[in-house]
XYZ file of C-alpha atoms in Angstrom:
323
model
C 49.232 26.346 -142.888
C 52.783 25.726 -141.670
C 53.912 22.295 -140.532
C 54.123 23.389 -136.903
C 50.681 24.993 -137.058
C 49.228 21.740 -138.405
C 50.891 19.721 -135.645
C 49.773 22.113 -132.896
C 46.238 22.014 -134.262
C 46.372 18.217 -133.967
C 47.937 17.816 -130.494
C 47.906 21.242 -128.834
C 50.274 22.109 -126.015
C 51.503 18.516 -125.760
C 53.800 19.274 -128.715
C 57.348 20.057 -127.517
C 60.096 21.727 -129.537
C 63.826 20.911 -129.555
C 63.474 18.098 -127.016
C 66.840 16.409 -126.183
C 66.593 12.753 -127.202
C 69.184 11.821 -124.581
C 66.228 12.006 -122.152
C 64.352 9.336 -124.080
C 66.917 6.663 -125.005
C 68.401 3.980 -122.769
C 71.908 4.836 -124.008
C 71.354 8.413 -122.715
C 72.687 10.003 -125.911
C 71.159 11.830 -128.857
C 70.589 15.373 -130.054
C 67.304 17.283 -130.135
C 64.113 16.387 -131.955
C 62.665 19.320 -133.839
C 59.268 18.337 -132.386
C 58.362 15.743 -129.779
C 54.948 14.385 -128.837
C 53.986 11.661 -126.297
C 51.060 9.656 -127.749
C 48.667 8.139 -125.194
C 45.682 7.047 -127.300
C 45.906 4.809 -130.382
C 43.010 6.480 -132.215
C 44.470 9.949 -131.631
C 47.839 8.565 -132.725
C 46.281 7.314 -135.966
C 44.769 10.775 -136.608
C 48.116 12.505 -136.000
C 49.863 10.094 -138.353
C 47.276 11.001 -140.990
C 48.098 14.706 -140.450
C 51.795 13.916 -140.830
C 51.085 12.051 -144.061
C 48.951 14.868 -145.473
C 51.542 17.531 -144.604
C 54.564 15.366 -145.455
C 55.981 15.679 -141.922
C 58.928 13.324 -141.256
C 58.254 11.309 -138.109
C 60.056 8.784 -135.961
C 58.046 6.478 -133.719
C 59.800 5.255 -130.568
C 58.959 3.326 -127.422
C 61.390 3.331 -124.511
C 64.284 4.137 -126.842
C 65.953 0.866 -125.903
C 66.984 -0.468 -129.299
C 68.178 2.611 -131.123
C 71.109 4.978 -131.318
C 70.003 8.545 -132.007
C 72.625 10.726 -133.669
C 74.192 13.692 -131.915
C 72.586 15.908 -134.569
C 69.155 14.705 -133.505
C 66.060 14.341 -135.666
C 64.694 17.012 -138.014
C 61.046 16.072 -137.741
C 58.479 14.806 -135.236
C 59.501 12.159 -132.712
C 56.419 10.377 -131.384
C 56.928 8.568 -128.096
C 54.546 5.649 -127.707
C 52.651 5.762 -124.412
C 49.567 3.847 -125.632
C 49.237 1.221 -122.903
C 45.817 -0.394 -123.210
C 45.487 -4.189 -122.930
C 42.925 -6.976 -122.508
C 44.311 -10.260 -121.228
C 43.005 -13.670 -122.251
C 43.796 -16.657 -124.437
C 43.633 -14.055 -127.205
C 45.332 -11.025 -125.694
C 45.002 -7.478 -127.033
C 47.958 -5.178 -126.418
C 48.605 -1.647 -127.562
C 52.126 -1.127 -128.780
C 53.246 1.163 -125.945
C 52.741 -1.478 -123.244
C 55.994 -2.367 -121.499
C 57.070 -5.833 -122.640
C 57.844 -6.858 -119.073
C 54.467 -5.544 -117.899
C 52.673 -7.628 -120.529
C 54.439 -10.728 -119.232
C 53.259 -10.063 -115.667
C 49.707 -9.330 -116.818
C 49.472 -12.616 -118.754
C 51.228 -14.645 -116.044
C 48.820 -13.328 -113.397
C 45.953 -14.795 -115.453
C 47.750 -18.145 -115.845
C 48.939 -17.779 -119.445
C 52.404 -19.123 -120.233
C 54.551 -18.160 -123.202
C 56.270 -14.898 -122.313
C 58.516 -16.052 -119.464
C 61.598 -15.231 -121.538
C 60.408 -11.609 -121.885
C 61.029 -10.650 -118.261
C 63.817 -8.122 -118.061
C 63.806 -7.324 -121.791
C 63.602 -3.522 -122.038
C 61.229 -1.718 -124.349
C 57.651 -1.918 -125.522
C 55.492 -4.488 -127.272
C 55.747 -2.437 -130.472
C 59.537 -2.492 -130.339
C 59.462 -6.220 -129.626
C 57.391 -6.760 -132.769
C 59.688 -4.654 -134.946
C 62.752 -6.645 -133.863
C 60.960 -9.983 -133.266
C 62.395 -9.833 -129.765
C 63.292 -13.043 -127.995
C 65.560 -14.871 -125.584
C 66.123 -18.391 -124.248
C 64.772 -20.020 -127.445
C 61.544 -18.006 -127.354
C 60.416 -15.031 -129.459
C 57.281 -12.999 -129.956
C 56.600 -13.802 -133.623
C 54.862 -17.181 -133.133
C 52.387 -15.641 -130.658
C 51.132 -12.974 -133.058
C 47.757 -13.472 -134.759
C 47.142 -9.934 -136.076
C 48.689 -6.469 -136.014
C 47.067 -3.043 -136.375
C 49.417 -0.801 -138.322
C 49.452 2.633 -139.872
C 51.031 1.873 -143.244
C 50.805 3.349 -146.738
C 49.035 6.364 -145.288
C 46.175 4.452 -143.652
C 45.163 2.591 -140.507
C 44.795 -1.148 -141.268
C 44.875 -4.631 -139.765
C 47.319 -7.226 -141.123
C 48.194 -10.840 -140.384
C 51.508 -12.045 -138.912
C 52.754 -13.077 -142.372
C 52.740 -9.378 -143.328
C 55.410 -8.759 -140.676
C 57.787 -11.293 -142.308
C 59.287 -12.290 -138.966
C 62.735 -13.880 -138.902
C 65.564 -14.042 -136.353
C 65.564 -10.683 -134.506
C 64.035 -9.163 -137.601
C 60.868 -8.168 -139.442
C 59.989 -6.267 -142.595
C 59.886 -3.068 -140.506
C 63.531 -3.410 -139.493
C 64.660 -4.301 -143.005
C 63.001 -1.194 -144.428
C 64.522 0.969 -141.683
C 62.366 3.029 -139.336
C 60.019 4.636 -141.811
C 56.393 5.690 -142.005
C 54.907 2.390 -140.846
C 53.788 2.397 -137.207
C 52.512 -0.503 -135.103
C 49.430 0.581 -133.157
C 48.399 -2.663 -131.438
C 48.438 -6.441 -131.803
C 46.644 -9.651 -130.875
C 48.627 -12.500 -129.300
C 47.415 -16.074 -128.822
C 48.478 -18.166 -125.826
C 48.121 -21.963 -126.047
C 49.716 -22.841 -122.712
C 48.191 -22.436 -119.259
C 49.792 -22.859 -115.860
C 49.828 -21.787 -112.256
C 50.713 -18.077 -112.045
C 53.305 -18.644 -109.290
C 55.075 -21.319 -111.356
C 55.093 -19.142 -114.487
C 56.608 -16.219 -112.582
C 59.172 -18.523 -110.918
C 60.394 -19.737 -114.334
C 60.622 -16.163 -115.518
C 62.584 -15.050 -112.479
C 65.105 -17.798 -113.159
C 65.647 -16.308 -116.633
C 65.827 -12.851 -115.068
C 68.506 -13.971 -112.595
C 70.584 -15.420 -115.449
C 70.206 -12.188 -117.400
C 71.158 -9.961 -114.456
C 74.241 -12.045 -113.733
C 75.520 -11.419 -117.258
C 74.426 -7.884 -118.034
C 75.980 -4.548 -117.039
C 74.102 -1.828 -115.194
C 75.517 1.079 -117.204
C 73.291 2.705 -119.864
C 73.074 0.436 -122.917
C 70.755 -0.599 -125.732
C 70.850 -4.262 -124.710
C 72.623 -6.644 -127.077
C 74.186 -4.418 -129.716
C 74.816 -7.086 -132.379
C 72.792 -10.080 -133.540
C 74.207 -13.538 -132.952
C 75.715 -15.288 -135.973
C 73.719 -18.255 -137.274
C 76.070 -20.475 -139.276
C 76.522 -24.182 -138.482
C 79.651 -24.564 -140.578
C 81.317 -21.578 -138.923
C 80.270 -22.781 -135.458
C 82.136 -26.077 -135.963
C 85.405 -24.184 -136.511
C 85.352 -22.677 -133.004
C 86.898 -25.147 -130.524
C 85.890 -23.143 -127.442
C 82.255 -22.730 -128.418
C 79.977 -24.803 -126.131
C 78.647 -27.973 -127.773
C 74.928 -27.022 -127.541
C 75.694 -23.855 -129.509
C 77.760 -25.788 -132.060
C 74.873 -28.191 -132.514
C 72.418 -25.311 -132.967
C 74.810 -23.452 -135.264
C 74.526 -20.296 -133.172
C 77.589 -18.196 -132.389
C 76.924 -15.424 -129.860
C 78.376 -12.096 -130.938
C 79.619 -11.619 -127.381
C 81.665 -14.830 -127.726
C 83.393 -13.462 -130.845
C 83.969 -10.010 -129.382
C 85.442 -11.479 -126.208
C 87.604 -13.900 -128.230
C 89.127 -10.852 -129.920
C 90.083 -9.480 -126.511
C 87.782 -6.501 -126.886
C 86.117 -6.427 -123.466
C 86.796 -2.977 -122.069
C 87.664 -1.481 -125.481
C 86.811 2.201 -125.302
C 86.184 5.040 -127.748
C 85.582 8.291 -125.902
C 82.902 7.565 -123.297
C 81.691 4.412 -125.066
C 82.924 0.995 -123.956
C 82.492 -2.690 -124.786
C 81.318 -3.854 -121.374
C 83.720 -5.805 -119.169
C 80.714 -7.843 -118.008
C 79.152 -8.719 -121.379
C 81.107 -7.976 -124.548
C 77.978 -7.572 -126.712
C 76.802 -4.658 -124.580
C 78.237 -1.366 -125.799
C 77.688 0.966 -122.874
C 77.761 4.639 -122.086
C 80.534 4.479 -119.504
C 80.163 8.186 -118.785
C 79.858 11.203 -121.062
C 79.618 9.160 -124.259
C 78.291 10.691 -127.454
C 76.341 8.862 -130.114
C 79.406 9.280 -132.343
C 81.555 7.506 -129.730
C 79.143 4.566 -129.658
C 78.848 4.187 -133.421
C 82.616 4.512 -133.826
C 83.129 1.811 -131.192
C 80.627 -0.451 -132.980
C 82.470 0.090 -136.258
C 85.797 -0.752 -134.629
C 84.411 -3.917 -132.996
C 82.902 -5.082 -136.302
C 86.202 -4.513 -138.078
C 88.306 -6.416 -135.554
C 85.874 -9.360 -135.417
C 85.845 -9.538 -139.224
C 89.645 -9.393 -139.307
C 89.964 -12.344 -136.927
C 86.996 -14.521 -137.913
C 85.945 -13.396 -141.389
C 82.337 -12.706 -140.351
C 80.557 -9.371 -140.319
C 78.453 -8.666 -137.257
C 75.024 -7.168 -137.888
C 73.570 -4.604 -135.525
C 70.407 -5.249 -133.532
C 70.447 -1.564 -132.672
C 69.039 0.842 -135.272
C 70.887 4.053 -136.196
C 68.364 6.898 -136.378
C 68.503 10.653 -136.876
C 70.939 12.640 -138.983
C 74.181 10.685 -139.380
C 75.406 12.646 -142.411
C 78.277 14.108 -140.380
C 79.538 10.736 -139.144
C 82.521 9.141 -140.779
C 84.136 5.793 -140.024
């Protein structure tokens, strides 16, 4: 049985061939996936992952495509788009990994559960949020997690939050690169209650702050992680005191201090509105964006002696790319 025959036997006509990934990433770039399948049921997803394991099919699991840069060469395997959106809201909330992160906030807020206000306006899915330990405004998802259902080591299993090894904008799944481990669902625990209208009002304040700072052009959100280094923070006279005290240096602060707002490579640009947003200003390729990121990292290192680390993951075939 060929690989394609095995996949078609598992998912039928829902399997697409040579699907342009530019249709499925927020940066609007990326070459074709050899196969593409939208998963809508977690149990069916688990079965398909088992088929992929048995037939040694390379697969890439994505949500809204908001935190990755797919190469122009695309992906020589199966791209699975996560559309598993089941949830049960309560003090202990069940969420499948394809639920929109913003939607989960509204669902919990409606029931009077506080704790995800900072999530409003963050693009992507719950699964993507777990992989990157997403957060903003001094909040992040890691502390809310009580268990995670994953497909790992060739089997469907439930693990505790310690298995994820959460750290700042990071987890074991990011450190290992996007591999064969897939988050199917999770359980989150909410300690705080409140009036739904007040919870949403706090969130909308965060959303207004975010919209005032962020560009509208296609992007992957913040491209680089902030630098956490108290000693380095003290050397920056223009860094606001609260950030100095916390030892957090925003990457956008460093990029802007290098005069790189508006820096362009092909159709890729460091946003004039927020320097840590590398945007598709029109007609950009994935190569343009990665080359711009490389240039920004080099110039920041030259001026400040620190190396920025990407939040965005490079996926697909990058063998033809050269700095």
